């Protein structure tokens, strides 16, 4: 495809990754040059063949060895360093980071450090890396375009306004499968119930984050860093239909809203096209059949993860990194049946109080805080479980 943009997709076998490949297949302007996964090498090799890419990487070394035996049409890279090498060698003009968790931070840093534009689904790398990530992008001139329905909405709404014209940003939350329940009704919820998201089909980790509302806490931090707006001017409102994704409030009291079907391909396409709308095969909303749009306040008593995230965000330093690492360990343990739902915030709170926030001087101090928080959260899971 002469003139097409060279795109690298990290996490191509996941929920965002597979939808991104669909979007690329629909566009003459996007050419896939590399793909990666953690250990599902058979699916990755099938994608590499279907999309004729030049390079693939697998986080798991053993899986990478199997892939190298099965696929000899290009280069196979391995391990966490392999992901970074893939970014550096791919000649990509745009990297979509659709990895899950703080494992995405290294590739985010490598991408921005090279001055390559980043379509960022991996919100955890912005939560953890914060100002260091945005400063790096500023220094190299690389752009960060979000792949998150609320942030796509805000990005698009703000693009139409002079700087500073919006006085507040508002992101919506579906409320997840347990919306409307009080705390006592969350004691015995099962993994299957927590995974049954009412409006979005997503990977396991973000689906649990949506059930605890930690996802909205991570998104507050994501919005703060992406748009440079202080926390006092960013709100969360529950909107069960997931059709209004974000709103901005103007100085005169007007509110502008972004609506669309709950389909991540819209956000993915917008980011892959550099923050512009491009034709996409999507059925738009039919407003008369939508009928009602409703809004509610968040219940911080039933969903303490959002409160913990707000506190860590305001504290700053390594607190968001610690919160994120402890959450990853707790969510993993919940999914594996080793922790109860309401123990997820308990593990996070214990880890935050044991470790305490430190100022952030470098990415290395964040990697170290991430390591320590994972170890302490693992101990907390063992004590509770
Ligand atoms: P997923 O679990 O479906 O996919 C994750 C992908 O990353 C897979 O390809 C997996 O193989 C790879 N991966 C995971 N850990 C890795 C590691 N340590 N090293 C290398 N590769 C690894 O996740 P998802 O739902 O697609 O979410 C991806 C990111 O996008 C998350 O940060 C999530 O918060 C964000 N996001 C997702 C959605 C959604 O609709 N799924 C919406 C908004 C934001
Ligand atoms: Mg979102």
Coordinates of C-alpha atoms and ligand atoms in Angstrom, one line a residue:
X1 CA 0.0 0.0 0.0
X2 CA 2.1 3.0 -1.2
X3 CA 1.6 6.0 1.0
X4 CA -0.2 4.1 3.8
X5 CA 0.8 4.8 7.4
X6 CA 3.0 2.0 8.9
X7 CA 1.2 0.8 12.1
X8 CA 2.5 -1.5 14.8
X9 CA -0.1 -3.2 17.2
X10 CA 1.1 -4.3 20.6
X11 CA -1.3 -6.7 22.2
X12 CA -2.9 -7.7 18.9
X13 CA -4.6 -10.9 20.2
X14 CA -6.6 -9.0 22.8
X15 CA -9.9 -7.3 22.7
X16 CA -8.6 -4.0 21.5
X17 CA -5.9 -5.6 19.4
X18 CA -8.3 -7.8 17.3
X19 CA -10.7 -4.9 16.8
X20 CA -7.7 -2.8 15.6
X21 CA -6.8 -5.4 13.0
X22 CA -10.4 -5.2 11.7
X23 CA -10.2 -1.4 11.5
X24 CA -6.8 -1.7 9.6
X25 CA -8.3 -4.2 7.2
X26 CA -11.1 -1.7 6.4
X27 CA -8.7 1.2 5.6
X28 CA -6.4 1.7 2.6
X29 CA -4.5 4.3 4.7
X30 CA -3.2 1.9 7.3
X31 CA -0.6 -0.8 6.8
X32 CA 0.3 -3.3 9.6
X33 CA 4.0 -3.8 10.0
X34 CA 4.2 -5.7 13.3
X35 CA 2.2 -7.5 16.0
X36 CA 2.7 -8.8 19.5
X37 CA 1.1 -10.9 22.2
X38 CA 2.0 -12.4 25.6
X39 CA 1.9 -16.1 25.0
X40 CA -0.8 -17.0 22.4
X41 CA 1.6 -17.7 19.7
X42 CA -0.7 -19.7 17.4
X43 CA -3.2 -16.8 17.2
X44 CA -0.3 -14.4 16.6
X45 CA 1.2 -16.4 13.8
X46 CA -2.2 -16.7 12.2
X47 CA -2.5 -12.9 12.4
X48 CA 1.0 -12.4 11.0
X49 CA 0.1 -14.6 8.0
X50 CA -3.2 -12.9 7.4
X51 CA -1.8 -9.4 7.5
X52 CA 1.7 -10.1 6.0
X53 CA 3.6 -8.3 8.7
X54 CA 7.4 -8.1 8.9
X55 CA 7.9 -8.7 12.6
X56 CA 6.2 -10.2 15.6
X57 CA 7.0 -10.4 19.3
X58 CA 5.9 -12.6 22.2
X59 CA 6.3 -11.7 25.9
X60 CA 6.8 -15.4 26.8
X61 CA 10.2 -16.8 25.6
X62 CA 8.9 -20.3 25.2
X63 CA 5.9 -19.2 23.1
X64 CA 8.3 -17.1 21.0
X65 CA 10.4 -20.2 20.3
X66 CA 7.4 -22.1 19.1
X67 CA 6.3 -19.2 16.9
X68 CA 9.8 -19.0 15.3
X69 CA 9.5 -22.7 14.3
X70 CA 6.1 -22.2 12.8
X71 CA 6.6 -18.8 11.1
X72 CA 9.7 -18.1 9.0
X73 CA 8.4 -15.2 6.9
X74 CA 9.7 -12.5 9.2
X75 CA 11.6 -11.8 12.5
X76 CA 10.3 -13.2 15.9
X77 CA 11.3 -11.3 19.0
X78 CA 11.0 -12.5 22.6
X79 CA 10.5 -11.2 26.1
X80 CA 9.9 -7.7 27.5
X81 CA 13.1 -6.5 25.6
X82 CA 11.7 -8.1 22.5
X83 CA 8.7 -5.8 22.7
X84 CA 10.9 -2.7 22.9
X85 CA 13.1 -4.0 20.0
X86 CA 10.0 -4.5 18.0
X87 CA 9.1 -0.8 18.5
X88 CA 12.6 0.4 17.7
X89 CA 13.1 -1.8 14.6
X90 CA 9.6 -1.7 13.1
X91 CA 9.9 1.6 11.3
X92 CA 6.4 2.3 12.5
X93 CA 4.9 5.7 12.1
X94 CA 2.2 4.9 14.7
X95 CA 2.2 2.4 17.6
X96 CA -1.0 1.2 19.1
X97 CA -0.3 0.1 22.7
X98 CA -3.1 -2.3 23.5
X99 CA -1.2 -4.2 26.2
X100 CA -2.8 -4.7 29.6
X101 CA -1.3 -3.4 32.9
X102 CA 2.0 -1.6 33.8
X103 CA 3.8 -4.0 31.4
X104 CA 2.8 -1.4 28.8
X105 CA 5.0 1.3 30.3
X106 CA 8.3 0.2 28.7
X107 CA 6.8 0.1 25.2
X108 CA 5.1 3.5 25.7
X109 CA 8.4 5.0 26.8
X110 CA 10.3 3.4 23.8
X111 CA 7.6 4.7 21.4
X112 CA 7.6 8.2 22.6
X113 CA 11.3 8.3 23.1
X114 CA 11.7 7.5 19.4
X115 CA 9.3 10.4 18.5
X116 CA 6.8 7.9 17.2
X117 CA 3.1 8.8 17.5
X118 CA 1.2 6.6 20.1
X119 CA -2.4 5.4 20.0
X120 CA -2.8 4.6 23.7
X121 CA -5.2 2.0 24.9
X122 CA -2.9 1.0 27.7
X123 CA -4.1 3.6 30.2
X124 CA -2.0 2.0 33.0
X125 CA 1.2 3.3 31.4
X126 CA -0.2 6.9 31.7
X127 CA -1.5 6.3 35.2
X128 CA 1.9 5.0 36.3
X129 CA 4.2 7.2 34.2
X130 CA 2.2 10.4 34.5
X131 CA 4.1 13.6 33.9
X132 CA 7.3 11.7 32.9
X133 CA 5.3 10.2 29.9
X134 CA 3.7 13.4 28.8
X135 CA 7.0 15.3 29.2
X136 CA 8.8 12.7 27.0
X137 CA 6.1 13.1 24.3
X138 CA 6.6 16.9 24.5
X139 CA 10.3 16.6 24.3
X140 CA 10.3 14.4 21.2
X141 CA 7.2 15.9 19.5
X142 CA 5.4 12.5 19.5
X143 CA 1.6 12.7 19.8
X144 CA -0.5 10.7 22.2
X145 CA -4.0 10.0 21.0
X146 CA -6.2 8.0 23.4
X147 CA -8.0 4.8 22.7
X148 CA -10.6 4.9 25.5
X149 CA -14.2 5.8 24.7
X150 CA -14.4 8.6 27.2
X151 CA -11.1 10.1 26.3
X152 CA -11.7 9.8 22.5
X153 CA -14.9 11.8 23.3
X154 CA -13.1 14.5 25.2
X155 CA -10.3 14.7 22.6
X156 CA -12.8 15.2 19.9
X157 CA -14.9 17.7 21.9
X158 CA -11.8 19.7 23.0
X159 CA -10.4 19.8 19.4
X160 CA -13.2 22.0 18.4
X161 CA -12.6 24.6 21.1
X162 CA -10.0 27.3 21.8
X163 CA -7.6 26.3 24.6
X164 CA -9.1 26.9 28.1
X165 CA -12.7 27.4 26.8
X166 CA -13.9 24.2 28.6
X167 CA -14.2 24.7 32.4
X168 CA -15.0 21.1 33.3
X169 CA -14.5 17.7 31.8
X170 CA -17.0 14.9 32.5
X171 CA -16.5 11.2 31.9
X172 CA -19.3 8.7 32.1
X173 CA -19.3 5.3 33.8
X174 CA -21.7 2.5 33.0
X175 CA -21.7 1.6 36.7
X176 CA -20.8 -2.0 35.7
X177 CA -22.8 -5.2 36.6
X178 CA -23.3 -4.2 40.2
X179 CA -24.7 -0.7 39.8
X180 CA -27.3 0.1 42.4
X181 CA -26.1 -2.4 44.9
X182 CA -25.1 -1.4 48.4
X183 CA -21.8 -2.6 49.9
X184 CA -23.4 -5.6 51.8
X185 CA -24.8 -6.9 48.5
X186 CA -21.3 -7.2 47.1
X187 CA -19.9 -9.6 49.8
X188 CA -20.4 -12.8 47.8
X189 CA -20.4 -11.8 44.2
X190 CA -18.8 -14.4 41.9
X191 CA -16.1 -14.0 39.1
X192 CA -18.8 -14.9 36.5
X193 CA -21.1 -12.1 37.8
X194 CA -18.3 -9.6 37.9
X195 CA -17.3 -10.5 34.3
X196 CA -20.9 -10.0 33.0
X197 CA -20.5 -6.4 31.9
X198 CA -23.9 -4.9 30.8
X199 CA -22.7 -2.8 27.9
X200 CA -19.1 -3.5 26.8
X201 CA -17.3 -6.7 25.7
X202 CA -13.6 -6.3 26.9
X203 CA -10.6 -8.2 28.3
X204 CA -10.8 -9.7 31.8
X205 CA -8.8 -7.2 33.7
X206 CA -10.6 -4.1 32.5
X207 CA -14.0 -5.8 33.0
X208 CA -13.2 -6.4 36.7
X209 CA -11.9 -2.8 36.9
X210 CA -15.3 -1.7 35.5
X211 CA -17.1 -3.8 38.2
X212 CA -15.1 -2.2 41.0
X213 CA -15.1 1.2 39.3
X214 CA -11.3 1.2 39.6
X215 CA -11.4 1.7 35.8
X216 CA -13.0 5.1 36.3
X217 CA -10.3 6.0 38.8
X218 CA -7.6 5.1 36.3
X219 CA -9.5 7.1 33.6
X220 CA -9.6 10.2 35.8
X221 CA -5.8 10.1 35.9
X222 CA -5.7 9.4 32.2
X223 CA -7.8 12.5 31.5
X224 CA -5.7 14.6 33.9
X225 CA -2.5 13.7 32.1
X226 CA -3.8 13.7 28.5
X227 CA -5.6 17.1 28.7
X228 CA -3.6 18.8 31.5
X229 CA -6.7 19.6 33.5
X230 CA -6.6 19.6 37.4
X231 CA -8.6 16.9 39.2
X232 CA -11.0 19.5 40.7
X233 CA -12.3 20.1 37.2
X234 CA -12.9 16.5 36.2
X235 CA -16.1 14.7 37.2
X236 CA -17.5 11.2 36.9
X237 CA -21.2 10.5 36.3
X238 CA -22.9 7.2 36.0
X239 CA -24.7 6.7 32.8
X240 CA -26.0 3.1 32.4
X241 CA -26.7 3.2 28.7
X242 CA -23.0 3.9 27.8
X243 CA -24.1 6.0 24.8
X244 CA -22.9 9.4 26.0
X245 CA -19.1 8.9 26.5
X246 CA -17.9 12.3 27.6
X247 CA -19.0 15.9 28.0
X248 CA -17.3 19.2 28.4
X249 CA -18.8 22.1 30.2
X250 CA -18.3 25.6 28.8
X251 CA -17.8 28.9 30.7
X252 CA -21.4 30.0 29.8
X253 CA -22.9 26.8 31.3
X254 CA -23.5 25.0 28.0
X255 CA -22.5 21.3 27.9
X256 CA -21.3 19.6 24.8
X257 CA -21.7 15.8 24.7
X258 CA -20.2 13.0 22.5
X259 CA -22.5 10.1 21.7
X260 CA -22.1 6.9 19.9
X261 CA -22.7 3.2 20.0
X262 CA -20.6 1.3 22.6
X263 CA -18.2 0.0 20.0
X264 CA -14.5 0.4 20.5
X265 CA -13.7 0.4 16.8
X266 CA -14.8 4.0 16.7
X267 CA -12.2 5.0 19.3
X268 CA -9.6 2.8 17.7
X269 CA -10.2 4.2 14.2
X270 CA -10.1 7.8 15.4
X271 CA -6.7 7.2 17.1
X272 CA -5.2 5.2 14.2
X273 CA -6.2 8.0 11.8
X274 CA -4.2 10.5 14.0
X275 CA -7.2 12.0 15.8
X276 CA -9.6 12.3 12.9
X277 CA -12.9 10.6 11.9
X278 CA -12.5 8.2 8.9
X279 CA -15.2 6.1 7.2
X280 CA -16.0 3.0 9.2
X281 CA -18.6 0.2 8.8
X282 CA -20.7 0.9 11.9
X283 CA -24.4 1.1 12.5
X284 CA -25.0 4.6 14.0
X285 CA -27.3 5.2 16.9
X286 CA -31.0 5.4 16.1
X287 CA -32.1 8.0 18.7
X288 CA -35.9 7.3 18.8
X289 CA -35.2 3.6 19.6
X290 CA -32.6 4.6 22.2
X291 CA -35.4 6.5 24.0
X292 CA -34.0 7.5 27.4
X293 CA -30.5 8.6 28.5
X294 CA -30.2 8.6 32.3
X295 CA -27.5 9.8 34.7
X296 CA -26.8 9.1 38.4
X297 CA -24.2 10.0 41.1
X298 CA -21.4 7.5 42.0
X299 CA -21.7 5.5 45.2
X300 CA -18.3 5.7 46.8
X301 CA -19.3 3.6 49.8
X302 CA -20.2 0.6 47.7
X303 CA -17.2 1.1 45.3
X304 CA -14.2 2.2 47.4
X305 CA -11.7 1.6 44.6
X306 CA -12.8 4.9 43.0
X307 CA -12.2 6.7 46.2
X308 CA -8.7 5.1 46.6
X309 CA -7.8 6.0 43.1
X310 CA -8.9 9.7 43.7
X311 CA -6.8 9.8 46.8
X312 CA -3.7 8.3 45.1
X313 CA -4.2 10.7 42.2
X314 CA -4.2 13.8 44.5
X315 CA -1.3 12.4 46.5
X316 CA 0.8 12.0 43.3
X317 CA 4.4 10.7 43.4
X318 CA 4.6 6.9 43.4
X319 CA 1.0 6.6 44.8
X320 CA -0.7 6.0 41.5
X321 CA 2.0 3.4 40.5
X322 CA 1.5 1.6 43.8
X323 CA -2.3 1.7 43.5
X324 CA -2.1 0.3 40.0
X325 CA 0.3 -2.5 40.8
X326 CA -1.7 -3.6 43.9
X327 CA -4.9 -3.5 41.8
X328 CA -3.3 -5.7 39.1
X329 CA -2.3 -8.3 41.7
X330 CA -5.7 -8.2 43.5
X331 CA -7.7 -8.4 40.2
X332 CA -5.6 -11.3 39.1
X333 CA -6.1 -13.1 42.4
X334 CA -9.9 -12.4 42.3
X335 CA -10.0 -13.9 38.7
X336 CA -8.1 -16.9 40.0
X337 CA -10.6 -17.4 42.8
X338 CA -8.1 -16.5 45.5
X339 CA -9.6 -13.3 46.7
X340 CA -13.2 -12.0 47.4
X341 CA -14.6 -9.1 45.5
X342 CA -14.6 -6.7 48.5
X343 CA -11.0 -7.7 49.3
X344 CA -9.7 -6.1 46.1
X345 CA -9.8 -2.6 47.7
X346 CA -8.5 -4.0 51.0
X347 CA -5.3 -5.3 49.3
X348 CA -4.9 -1.9 47.5
X349 CA -5.4 0.1 50.7
X350 CA -3.0 -2.1 52.7
X351 CA -0.3 -1.8 50.0
X352 CA -0.6 1.9 49.8
X353 CA -0.4 2.4 53.5
X354 CA 2.6 0.0 53.9
X355 CA 4.6 1.5 51.1
X356 CA 3.8 5.2 51.2
X357 CA 4.2 7.6 48.3
X358 CA 7.7 8.8 47.3
X359 CA 8.6 11.6 44.8
X360 CA 9.2 10.3 41.2
X361 CA 12.6 11.2 39.8
X362 CA 12.9 8.7 36.9
X363 CA 11.2 5.8 35.2
X364 CA 13.5 3.5 37.2
X365 CA 12.0 4.8 40.5
X366 CA 8.6 3.8 39.1
X367 CA 9.7 0.3 38.0
X368 CA 11.1 -0.2 41.5
X369 CA 7.8 1.0 43.2
X370 CA 5.9 -1.3 40.9
X371 CA 8.1 -4.2 41.9
X372 CA 7.8 -3.5 45.6
X373 CA 4.0 -2.9 45.4
X374 CA 3.5 -6.2 43.6
X375 CA 5.4 -8.1 46.3
X376 CA 3.5 -6.4 49.2
X377 CA 0.1 -6.9 47.5
X378 CA 1.0 -10.6 46.9
X379 CA 1.6 -10.9 50.7
X380 CA -1.7 -9.2 51.4
X381 CA -3.5 -11.6 49.1
X382 CA -1.9 -14.5 50.8
X383 CA -2.9 -13.2 54.3
X384 CA -6.5 -12.6 53.2
X385 CA -7.0 -15.6 51.0
Ligands
LIG1 P1 -6.8 -8.1 26.7 O1 -6.5 -8.8 27.9 O2 -8.0 -8.5 25.9 O3 -5.6 -8.1 25.7 C1 -4.3 -7.8 26.1 C2 -3.2 -8.0 25.0 O4 -1.9 -7.7 25.6 C3 -3.2 -9.5 24.6 O5 -2.8 -9.5 23.2 C4 -2.1 -10.1 25.4 O6 -1.5 -11.2 24.8 C5 -1.1 -8.9 25.5 N1 -0.3 -8.9 26.8 C6 -0.9 -8.9 28.0 N2 0.1 -8.9 29.0 C7 1.3 -8.8 28.3 C8 2.7 -8.8 28.7 N3 3.1 -8.8 30.0 N4 3.6 -8.7 27.7 C9 3.2 -8.7 26.4 N5 2.0 -8.7 26.0 C10 1.0 -8.8 26.9 O7 -7.0 -6.5 27.1 P2 -7.9 -5.4 26.4 O8 -9.3 -5.5 27.0 O9 -7.7 -5.4 24.9 O10 -7.2 -4.1 27.0 C11 -6.0 -3.6 26.6 C12 -5.8 -2.2 27.1 O11 -6.8 -1.3 26.6 C13 -6.0 -2.1 28.7 O12 -5.1 -1.2 29.2 C14 -7.4 -1.6 28.8 O13 -7.6 -0.9 30.0 C15 -7.5 -0.7 27.6 N6 -8.9 -0.5 27.2 C16 -9.6 -1.6 26.7 C17 -10.9 -1.4 26.3 C18 -11.7 -2.6 25.7 O14 -12.8 -2.4 25.2 N7 -11.2 -3.8 25.8 C19 -11.5 -0.2 26.3 C20 -10.8 0.9 26.8 C21 -9.5 0.7 27.2
LIG2 MG1 -13.1 3.8 29.1

